[in-house]
Backbone as a printed PyTorch tensor [residue, N CA C, xyz], in Angstrom:
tensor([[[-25.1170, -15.3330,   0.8750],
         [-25.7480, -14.1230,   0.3750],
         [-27.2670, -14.2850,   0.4280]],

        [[-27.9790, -13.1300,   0.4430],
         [-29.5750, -13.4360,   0.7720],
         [-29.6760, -12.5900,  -0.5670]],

        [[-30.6030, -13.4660,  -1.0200],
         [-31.4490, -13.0210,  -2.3970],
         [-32.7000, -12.3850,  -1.7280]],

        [[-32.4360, -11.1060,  -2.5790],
         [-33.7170, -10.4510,  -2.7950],
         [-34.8830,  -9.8380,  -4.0420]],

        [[-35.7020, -10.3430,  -4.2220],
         [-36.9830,  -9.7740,  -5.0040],
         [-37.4220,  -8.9000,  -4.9400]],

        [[-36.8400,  -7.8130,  -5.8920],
         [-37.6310,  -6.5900,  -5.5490],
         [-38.8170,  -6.2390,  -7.4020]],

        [[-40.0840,  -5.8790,  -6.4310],
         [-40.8670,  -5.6140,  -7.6110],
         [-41.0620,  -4.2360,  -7.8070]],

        [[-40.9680,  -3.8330,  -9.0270],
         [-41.3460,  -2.2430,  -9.1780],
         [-42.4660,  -1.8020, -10.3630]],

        [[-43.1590,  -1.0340, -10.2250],
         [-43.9730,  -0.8120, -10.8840],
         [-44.0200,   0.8810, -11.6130]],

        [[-42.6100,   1.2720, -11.1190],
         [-42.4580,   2.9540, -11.5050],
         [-43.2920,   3.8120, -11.5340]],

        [[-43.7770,   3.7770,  -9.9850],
         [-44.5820,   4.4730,  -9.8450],
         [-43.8080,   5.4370,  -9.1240]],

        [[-45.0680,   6.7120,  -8.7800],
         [-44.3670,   7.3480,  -7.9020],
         [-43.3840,   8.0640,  -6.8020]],

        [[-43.6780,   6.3740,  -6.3020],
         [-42.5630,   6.0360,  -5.1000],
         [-41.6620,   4.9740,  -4.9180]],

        [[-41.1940,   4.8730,  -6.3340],
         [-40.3030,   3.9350,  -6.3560],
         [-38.9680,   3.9080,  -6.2550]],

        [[-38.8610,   5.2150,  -6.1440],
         [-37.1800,   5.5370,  -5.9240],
         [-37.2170,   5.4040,  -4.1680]],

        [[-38.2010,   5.6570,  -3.5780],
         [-38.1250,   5.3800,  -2.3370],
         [-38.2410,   4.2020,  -1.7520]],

        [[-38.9010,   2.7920,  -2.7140],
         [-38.4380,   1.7400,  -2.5940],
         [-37.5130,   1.1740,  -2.8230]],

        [[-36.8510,   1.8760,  -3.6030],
         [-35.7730,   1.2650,  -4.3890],
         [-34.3280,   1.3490,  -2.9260]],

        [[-34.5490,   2.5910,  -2.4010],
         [-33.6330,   3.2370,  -1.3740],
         [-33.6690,   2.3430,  -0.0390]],

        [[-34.9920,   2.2040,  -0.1760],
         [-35.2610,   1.5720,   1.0430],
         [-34.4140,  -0.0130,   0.9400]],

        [[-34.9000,  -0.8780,  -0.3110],
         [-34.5750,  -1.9700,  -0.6640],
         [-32.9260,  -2.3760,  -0.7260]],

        [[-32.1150,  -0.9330,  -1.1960],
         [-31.0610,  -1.1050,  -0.9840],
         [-29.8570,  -1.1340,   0.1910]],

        [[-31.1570,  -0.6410,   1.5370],
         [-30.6120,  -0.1150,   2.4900],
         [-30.3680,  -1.4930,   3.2520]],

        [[-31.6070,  -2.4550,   3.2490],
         [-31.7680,  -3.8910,   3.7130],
         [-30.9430,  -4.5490,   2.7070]],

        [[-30.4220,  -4.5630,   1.3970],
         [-29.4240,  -5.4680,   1.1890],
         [-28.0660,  -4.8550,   1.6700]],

        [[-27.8210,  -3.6890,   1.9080],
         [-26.2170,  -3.8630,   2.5440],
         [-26.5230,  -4.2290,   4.0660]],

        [[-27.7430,  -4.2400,   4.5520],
         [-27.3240,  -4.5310,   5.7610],
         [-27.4740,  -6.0120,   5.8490]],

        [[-28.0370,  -6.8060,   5.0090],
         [-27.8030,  -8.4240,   5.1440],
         [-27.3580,  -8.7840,   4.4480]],

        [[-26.0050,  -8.2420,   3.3410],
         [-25.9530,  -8.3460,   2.0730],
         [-26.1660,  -9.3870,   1.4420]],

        [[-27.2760,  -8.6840,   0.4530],
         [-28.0250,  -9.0960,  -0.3810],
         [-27.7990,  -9.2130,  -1.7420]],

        [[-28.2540,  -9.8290,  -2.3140],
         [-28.4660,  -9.5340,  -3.9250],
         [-29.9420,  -9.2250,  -4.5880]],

        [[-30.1320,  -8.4030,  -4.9620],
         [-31.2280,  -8.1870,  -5.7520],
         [-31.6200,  -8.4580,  -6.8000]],

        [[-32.6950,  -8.7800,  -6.8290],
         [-33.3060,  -9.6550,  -8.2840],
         [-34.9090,  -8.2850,  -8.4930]],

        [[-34.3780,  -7.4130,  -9.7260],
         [-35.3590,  -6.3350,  -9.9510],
         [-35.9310,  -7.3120, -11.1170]],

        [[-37.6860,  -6.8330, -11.1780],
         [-38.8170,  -7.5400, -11.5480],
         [-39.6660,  -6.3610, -11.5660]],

        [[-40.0570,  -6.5520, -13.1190],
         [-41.5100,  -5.7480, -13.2080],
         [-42.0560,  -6.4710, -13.8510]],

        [[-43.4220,  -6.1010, -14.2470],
         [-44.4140,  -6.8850, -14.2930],
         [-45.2430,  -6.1360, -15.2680]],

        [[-44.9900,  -6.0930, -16.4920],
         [-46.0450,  -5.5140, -17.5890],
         [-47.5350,  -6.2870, -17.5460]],

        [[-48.2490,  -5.4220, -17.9330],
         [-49.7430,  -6.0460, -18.2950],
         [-50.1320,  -6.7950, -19.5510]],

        [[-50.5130,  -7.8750, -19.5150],
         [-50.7670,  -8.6910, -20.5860],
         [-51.5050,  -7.8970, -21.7150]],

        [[-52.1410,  -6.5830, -21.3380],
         [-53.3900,  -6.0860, -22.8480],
         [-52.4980,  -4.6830, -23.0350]],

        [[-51.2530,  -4.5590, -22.6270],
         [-50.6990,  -3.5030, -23.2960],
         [-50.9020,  -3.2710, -25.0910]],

        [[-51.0520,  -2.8040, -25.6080],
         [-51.7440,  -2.4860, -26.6900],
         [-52.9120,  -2.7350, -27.4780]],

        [[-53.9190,  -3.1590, -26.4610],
         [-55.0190,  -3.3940, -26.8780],
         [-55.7830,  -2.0980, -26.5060]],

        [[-56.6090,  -1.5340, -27.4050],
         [-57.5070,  -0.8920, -27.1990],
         [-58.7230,  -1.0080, -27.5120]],

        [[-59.8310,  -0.3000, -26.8990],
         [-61.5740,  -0.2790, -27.5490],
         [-61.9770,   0.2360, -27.9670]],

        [[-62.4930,   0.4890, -29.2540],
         [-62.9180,   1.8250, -29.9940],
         [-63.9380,   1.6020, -30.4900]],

        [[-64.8100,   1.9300, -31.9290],
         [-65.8280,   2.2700, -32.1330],
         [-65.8200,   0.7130, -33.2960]],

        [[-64.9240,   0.3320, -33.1380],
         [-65.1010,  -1.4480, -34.1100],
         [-64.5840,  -2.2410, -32.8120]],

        [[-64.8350,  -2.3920, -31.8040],
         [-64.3660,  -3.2190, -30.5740],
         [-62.9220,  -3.3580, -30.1160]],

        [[-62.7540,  -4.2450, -29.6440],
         [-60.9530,  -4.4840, -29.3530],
         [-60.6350,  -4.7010, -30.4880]],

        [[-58.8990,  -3.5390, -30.3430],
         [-57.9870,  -3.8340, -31.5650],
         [-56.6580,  -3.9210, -30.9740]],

        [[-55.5700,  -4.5530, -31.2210],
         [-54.4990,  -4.5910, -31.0640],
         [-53.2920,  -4.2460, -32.0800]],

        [[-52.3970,  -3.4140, -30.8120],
         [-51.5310,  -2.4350, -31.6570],
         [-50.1830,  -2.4680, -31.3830]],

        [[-49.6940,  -4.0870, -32.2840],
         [-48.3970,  -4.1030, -31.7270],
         [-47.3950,  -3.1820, -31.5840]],

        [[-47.5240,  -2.3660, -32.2010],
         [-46.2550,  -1.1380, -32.3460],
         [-46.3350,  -0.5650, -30.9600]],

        [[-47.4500,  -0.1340, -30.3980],
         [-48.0190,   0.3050, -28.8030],
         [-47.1350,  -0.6410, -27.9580]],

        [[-47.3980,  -1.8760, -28.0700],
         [-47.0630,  -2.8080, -27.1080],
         [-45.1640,  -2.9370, -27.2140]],

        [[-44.8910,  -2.7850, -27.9770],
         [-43.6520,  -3.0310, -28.1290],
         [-42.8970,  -1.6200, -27.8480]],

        [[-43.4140,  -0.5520, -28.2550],
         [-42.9130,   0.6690, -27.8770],
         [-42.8760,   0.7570, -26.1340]],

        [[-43.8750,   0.4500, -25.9680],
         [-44.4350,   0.6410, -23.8480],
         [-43.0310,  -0.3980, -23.8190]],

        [[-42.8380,  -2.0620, -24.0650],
         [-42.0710,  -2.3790, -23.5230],
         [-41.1350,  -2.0310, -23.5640]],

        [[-40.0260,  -1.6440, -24.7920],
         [-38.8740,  -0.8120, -24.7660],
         [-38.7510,   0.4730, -23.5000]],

        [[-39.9120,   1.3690, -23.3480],
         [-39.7820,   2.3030, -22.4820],
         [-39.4620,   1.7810, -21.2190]],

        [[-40.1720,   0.7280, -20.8510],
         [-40.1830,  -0.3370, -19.3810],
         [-38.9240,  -0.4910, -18.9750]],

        [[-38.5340,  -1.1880, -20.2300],
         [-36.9910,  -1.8200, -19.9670],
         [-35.9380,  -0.5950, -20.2120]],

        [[-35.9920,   0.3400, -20.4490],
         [-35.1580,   1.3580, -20.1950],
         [-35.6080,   1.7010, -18.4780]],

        [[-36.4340,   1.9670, -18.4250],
         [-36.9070,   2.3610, -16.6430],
         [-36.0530,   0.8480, -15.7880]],

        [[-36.2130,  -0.0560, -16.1830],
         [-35.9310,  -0.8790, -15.1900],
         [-33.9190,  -1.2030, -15.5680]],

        [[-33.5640,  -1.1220, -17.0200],
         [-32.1010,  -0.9110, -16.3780],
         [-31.7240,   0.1490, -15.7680]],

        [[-32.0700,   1.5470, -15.6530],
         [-31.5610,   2.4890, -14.7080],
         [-31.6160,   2.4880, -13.3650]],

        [[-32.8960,   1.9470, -13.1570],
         [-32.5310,   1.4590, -11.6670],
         [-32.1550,   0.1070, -10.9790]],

        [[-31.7170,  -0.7180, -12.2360],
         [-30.7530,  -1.7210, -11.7120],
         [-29.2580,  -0.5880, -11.6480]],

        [[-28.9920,   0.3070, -12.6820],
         [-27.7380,   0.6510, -12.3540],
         [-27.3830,   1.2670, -11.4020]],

        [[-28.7630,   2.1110, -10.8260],
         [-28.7140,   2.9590,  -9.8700],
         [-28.7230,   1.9170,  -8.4510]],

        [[-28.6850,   0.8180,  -8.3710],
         [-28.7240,  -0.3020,  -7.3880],
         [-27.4560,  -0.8810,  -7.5060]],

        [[-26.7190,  -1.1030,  -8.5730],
         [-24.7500,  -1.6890,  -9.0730],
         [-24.0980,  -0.2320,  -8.1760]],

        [[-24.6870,   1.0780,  -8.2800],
         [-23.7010,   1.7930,  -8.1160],
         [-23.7740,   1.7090,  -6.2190]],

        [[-24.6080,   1.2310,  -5.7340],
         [-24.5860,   1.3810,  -4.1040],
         [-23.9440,  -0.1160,  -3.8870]],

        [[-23.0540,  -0.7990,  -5.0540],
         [-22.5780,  -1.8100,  -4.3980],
         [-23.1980,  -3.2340,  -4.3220]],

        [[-24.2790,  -3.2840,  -4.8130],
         [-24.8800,  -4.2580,  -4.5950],
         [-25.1490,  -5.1180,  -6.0860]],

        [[-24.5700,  -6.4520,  -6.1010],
         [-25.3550,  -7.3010,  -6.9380],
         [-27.1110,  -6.6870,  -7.1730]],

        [[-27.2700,  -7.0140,  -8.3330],
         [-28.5090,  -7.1250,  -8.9130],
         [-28.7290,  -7.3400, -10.2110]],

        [[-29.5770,  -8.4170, -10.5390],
         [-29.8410,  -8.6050, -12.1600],
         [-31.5900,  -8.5920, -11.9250]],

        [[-32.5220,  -8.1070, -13.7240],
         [-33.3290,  -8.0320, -13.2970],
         [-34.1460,  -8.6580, -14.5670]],

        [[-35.4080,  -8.6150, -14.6090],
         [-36.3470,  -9.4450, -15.6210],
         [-37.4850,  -8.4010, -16.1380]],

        [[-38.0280,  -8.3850, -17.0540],
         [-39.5390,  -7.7900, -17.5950],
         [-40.0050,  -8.7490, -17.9550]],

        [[-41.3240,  -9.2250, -17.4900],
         [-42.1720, -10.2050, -17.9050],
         [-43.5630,  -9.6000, -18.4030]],

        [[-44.4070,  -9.9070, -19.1550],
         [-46.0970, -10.0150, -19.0070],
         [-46.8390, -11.0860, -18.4840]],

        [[-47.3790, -10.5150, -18.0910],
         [-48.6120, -11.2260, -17.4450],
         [-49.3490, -11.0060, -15.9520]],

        [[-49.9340, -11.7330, -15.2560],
         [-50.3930, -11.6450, -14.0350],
         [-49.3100, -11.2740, -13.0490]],

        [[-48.7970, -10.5440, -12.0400],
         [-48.1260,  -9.9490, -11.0000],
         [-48.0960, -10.3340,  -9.9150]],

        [[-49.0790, -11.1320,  -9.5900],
         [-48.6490, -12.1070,  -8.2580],
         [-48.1770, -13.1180,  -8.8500]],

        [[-48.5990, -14.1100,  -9.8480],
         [-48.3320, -15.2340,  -9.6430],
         [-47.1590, -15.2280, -10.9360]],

        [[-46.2180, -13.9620, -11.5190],
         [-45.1530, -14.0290, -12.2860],
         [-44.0000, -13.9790, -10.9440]],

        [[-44.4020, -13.2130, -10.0120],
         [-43.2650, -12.6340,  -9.0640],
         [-43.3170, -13.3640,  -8.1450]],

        [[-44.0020, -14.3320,  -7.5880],
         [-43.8490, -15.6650,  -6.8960],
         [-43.6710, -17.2450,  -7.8330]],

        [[-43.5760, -16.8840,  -8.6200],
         [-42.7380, -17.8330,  -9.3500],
         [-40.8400, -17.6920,  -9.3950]],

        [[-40.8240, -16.3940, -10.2510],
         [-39.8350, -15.7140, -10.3710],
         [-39.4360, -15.5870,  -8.8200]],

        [[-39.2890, -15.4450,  -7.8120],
         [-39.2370, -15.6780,  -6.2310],
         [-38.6260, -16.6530,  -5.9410]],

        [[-39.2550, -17.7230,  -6.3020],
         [-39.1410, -19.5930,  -6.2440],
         [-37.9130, -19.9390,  -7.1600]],

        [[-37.8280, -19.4640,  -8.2060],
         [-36.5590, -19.5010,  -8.7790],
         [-35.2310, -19.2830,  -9.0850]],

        [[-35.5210, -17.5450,  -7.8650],
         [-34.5750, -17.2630,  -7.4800],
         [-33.8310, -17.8300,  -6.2290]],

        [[-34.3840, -18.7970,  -5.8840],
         [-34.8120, -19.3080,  -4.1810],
         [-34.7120, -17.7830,  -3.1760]],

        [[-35.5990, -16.8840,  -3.8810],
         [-35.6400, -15.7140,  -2.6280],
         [-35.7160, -15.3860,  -1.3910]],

        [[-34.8380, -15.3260,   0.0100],
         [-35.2700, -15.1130,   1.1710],
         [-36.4060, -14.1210,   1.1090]],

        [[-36.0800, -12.9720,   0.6760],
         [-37.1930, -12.1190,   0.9610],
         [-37.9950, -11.3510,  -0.4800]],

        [[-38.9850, -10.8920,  -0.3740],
         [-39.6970, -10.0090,  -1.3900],
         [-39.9860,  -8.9320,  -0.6860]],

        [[-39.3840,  -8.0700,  -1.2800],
         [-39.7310,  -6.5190,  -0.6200],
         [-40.0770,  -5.7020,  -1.1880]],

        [[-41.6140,  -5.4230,  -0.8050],
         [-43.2270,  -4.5850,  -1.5580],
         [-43.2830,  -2.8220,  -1.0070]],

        [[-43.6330,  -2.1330,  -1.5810],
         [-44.0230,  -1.0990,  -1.0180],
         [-45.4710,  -1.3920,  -0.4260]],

        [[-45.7000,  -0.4530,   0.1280],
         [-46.9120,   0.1300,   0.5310],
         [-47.3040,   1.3790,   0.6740]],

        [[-48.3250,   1.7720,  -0.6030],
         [-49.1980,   2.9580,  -0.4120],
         [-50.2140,   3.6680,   1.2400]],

        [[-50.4840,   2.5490,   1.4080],
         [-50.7580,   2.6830,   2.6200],
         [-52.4580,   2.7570,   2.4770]],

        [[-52.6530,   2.5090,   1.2820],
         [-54.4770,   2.7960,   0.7820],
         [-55.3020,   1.7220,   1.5760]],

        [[-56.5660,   1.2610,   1.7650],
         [-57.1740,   0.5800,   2.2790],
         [-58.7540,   0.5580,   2.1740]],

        [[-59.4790,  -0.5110,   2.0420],
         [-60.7490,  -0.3090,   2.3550],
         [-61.5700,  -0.3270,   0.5690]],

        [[-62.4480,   0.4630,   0.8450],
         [-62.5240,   0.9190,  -0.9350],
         [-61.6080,   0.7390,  -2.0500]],

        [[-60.6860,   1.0110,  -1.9030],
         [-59.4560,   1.2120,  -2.8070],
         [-59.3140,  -0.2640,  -3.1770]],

        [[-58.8760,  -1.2100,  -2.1510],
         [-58.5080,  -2.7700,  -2.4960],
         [-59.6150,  -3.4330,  -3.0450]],

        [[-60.8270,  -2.9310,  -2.5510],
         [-62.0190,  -3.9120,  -3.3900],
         [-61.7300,  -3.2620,  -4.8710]],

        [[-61.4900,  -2.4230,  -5.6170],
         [-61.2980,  -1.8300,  -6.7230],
         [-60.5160,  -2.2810,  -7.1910]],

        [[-59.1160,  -1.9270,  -6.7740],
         [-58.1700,  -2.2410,  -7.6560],
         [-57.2300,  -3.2960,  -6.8510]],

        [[-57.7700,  -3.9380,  -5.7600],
         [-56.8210,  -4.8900,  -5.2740],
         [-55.5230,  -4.5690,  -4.9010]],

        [[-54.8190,  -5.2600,  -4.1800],
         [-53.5120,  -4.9030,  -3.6580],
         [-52.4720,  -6.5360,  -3.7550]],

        [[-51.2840,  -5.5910,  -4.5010],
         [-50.5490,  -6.8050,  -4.9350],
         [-49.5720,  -7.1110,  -3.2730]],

        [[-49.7200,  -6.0590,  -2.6170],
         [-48.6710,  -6.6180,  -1.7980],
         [-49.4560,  -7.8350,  -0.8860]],

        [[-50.7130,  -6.9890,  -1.0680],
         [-51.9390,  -7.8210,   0.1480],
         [-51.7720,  -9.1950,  -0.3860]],

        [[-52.2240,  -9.2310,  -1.7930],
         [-52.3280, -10.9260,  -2.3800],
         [-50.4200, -11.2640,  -2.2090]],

        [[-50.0120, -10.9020,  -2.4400],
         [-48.4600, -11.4290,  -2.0800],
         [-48.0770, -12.1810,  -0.7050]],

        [[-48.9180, -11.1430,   0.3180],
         [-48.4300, -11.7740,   1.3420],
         [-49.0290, -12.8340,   2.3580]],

        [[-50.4920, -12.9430,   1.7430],
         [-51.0670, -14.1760,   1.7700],
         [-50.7780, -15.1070,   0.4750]],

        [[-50.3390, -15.2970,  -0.2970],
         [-49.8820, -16.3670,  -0.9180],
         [-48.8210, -17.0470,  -0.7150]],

        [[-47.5740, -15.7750,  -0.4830],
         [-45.9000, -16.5920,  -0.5150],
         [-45.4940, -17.1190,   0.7200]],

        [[-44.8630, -18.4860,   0.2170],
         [-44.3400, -18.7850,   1.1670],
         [-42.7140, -18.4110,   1.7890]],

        [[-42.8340, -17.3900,   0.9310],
         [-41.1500, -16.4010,   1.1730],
         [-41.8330, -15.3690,   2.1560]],

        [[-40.4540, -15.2430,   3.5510],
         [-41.4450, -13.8990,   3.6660],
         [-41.2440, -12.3650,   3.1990]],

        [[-42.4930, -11.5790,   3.2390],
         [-42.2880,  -9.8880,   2.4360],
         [-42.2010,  -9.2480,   3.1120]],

        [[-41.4830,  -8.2890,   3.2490],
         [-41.1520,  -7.5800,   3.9350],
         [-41.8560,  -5.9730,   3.1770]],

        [[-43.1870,  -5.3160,   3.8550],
         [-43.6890,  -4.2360,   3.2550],
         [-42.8610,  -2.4590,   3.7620]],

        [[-42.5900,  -2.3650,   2.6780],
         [-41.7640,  -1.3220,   3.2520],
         [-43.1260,   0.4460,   2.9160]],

        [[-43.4710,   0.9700,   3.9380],
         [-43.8550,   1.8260,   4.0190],
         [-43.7240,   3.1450,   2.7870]],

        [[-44.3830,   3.2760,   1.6790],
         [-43.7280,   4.6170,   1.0080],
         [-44.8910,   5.4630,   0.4160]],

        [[-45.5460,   5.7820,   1.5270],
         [-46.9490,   7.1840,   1.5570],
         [-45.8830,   8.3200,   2.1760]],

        [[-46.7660,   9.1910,   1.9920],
         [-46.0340,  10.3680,   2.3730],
         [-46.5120,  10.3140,   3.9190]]])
């Protein structure tokens, strides 16, 4: 069986990764290993007395997360396919190439916005740092309109 890493970030176009991701595990059947990746300052905010932290925030966002990410593990059981999945915090490259390594993952399979240029000096690109770091290979699956 080929293990697969799939990361989601529920965005936009993630049902179209998700489709896509499922389409490459029946055709090499696969197992999927779903992974998101919360942000370490989820409930921190800045206000007019500096940073404050608001566990109730942070714990509410994660409950919402982990409802988003079992539905589309189920929506991934119902096309047949193995999949178990994780919510972590912290950094996003280097949780999901760990988590990768442990799964012994053949592949990691990233979307792509398709943004470039400006955009990555800003906000960086996880698939970009992904696929110069891992030594698994990623497979970027296209999902701009």
């Amino acid at each position: 069986m080929i293990n697969i890493v799939l990361p989601v970030d529920f965005g936009d176009r993630s049902e179209q990764l998700v489709d896509a991701a499922v389409k490459f595990a029946k055709q090499v059947n696969g197992k999927i290993f779903l992974i998101h990746v919360a942000p370490s300052d989820i409930g921190f905010a800045i206000g007019d007395m500096g940073f404050q932290y608001f566990p109730e925030v942070e714990e509410n966002e994660i409950k919402e997360e982990l409802v988003q990410l079992n539905k589309i593990e189920q929506r991934i059981i119902a096309h047949d396919i193995d999949c178990e999945h994780l919510l972590k915090q912290g950094i996003a490259k280097d949780i999901i190439l760990e988590y990768s390594k442990s799964k012994n993952a053949d592949f990691i399979v990233m979307g792509s916005h398709g943004r470039s240029g400006i955009y990555d000096v800003f906000v960086g690109s996880l698939t970009k740092g992904l696929t110069k770091s891992s030594s698994i290979p990623v497979l970027v699956i296209p999902i701009h309109d």
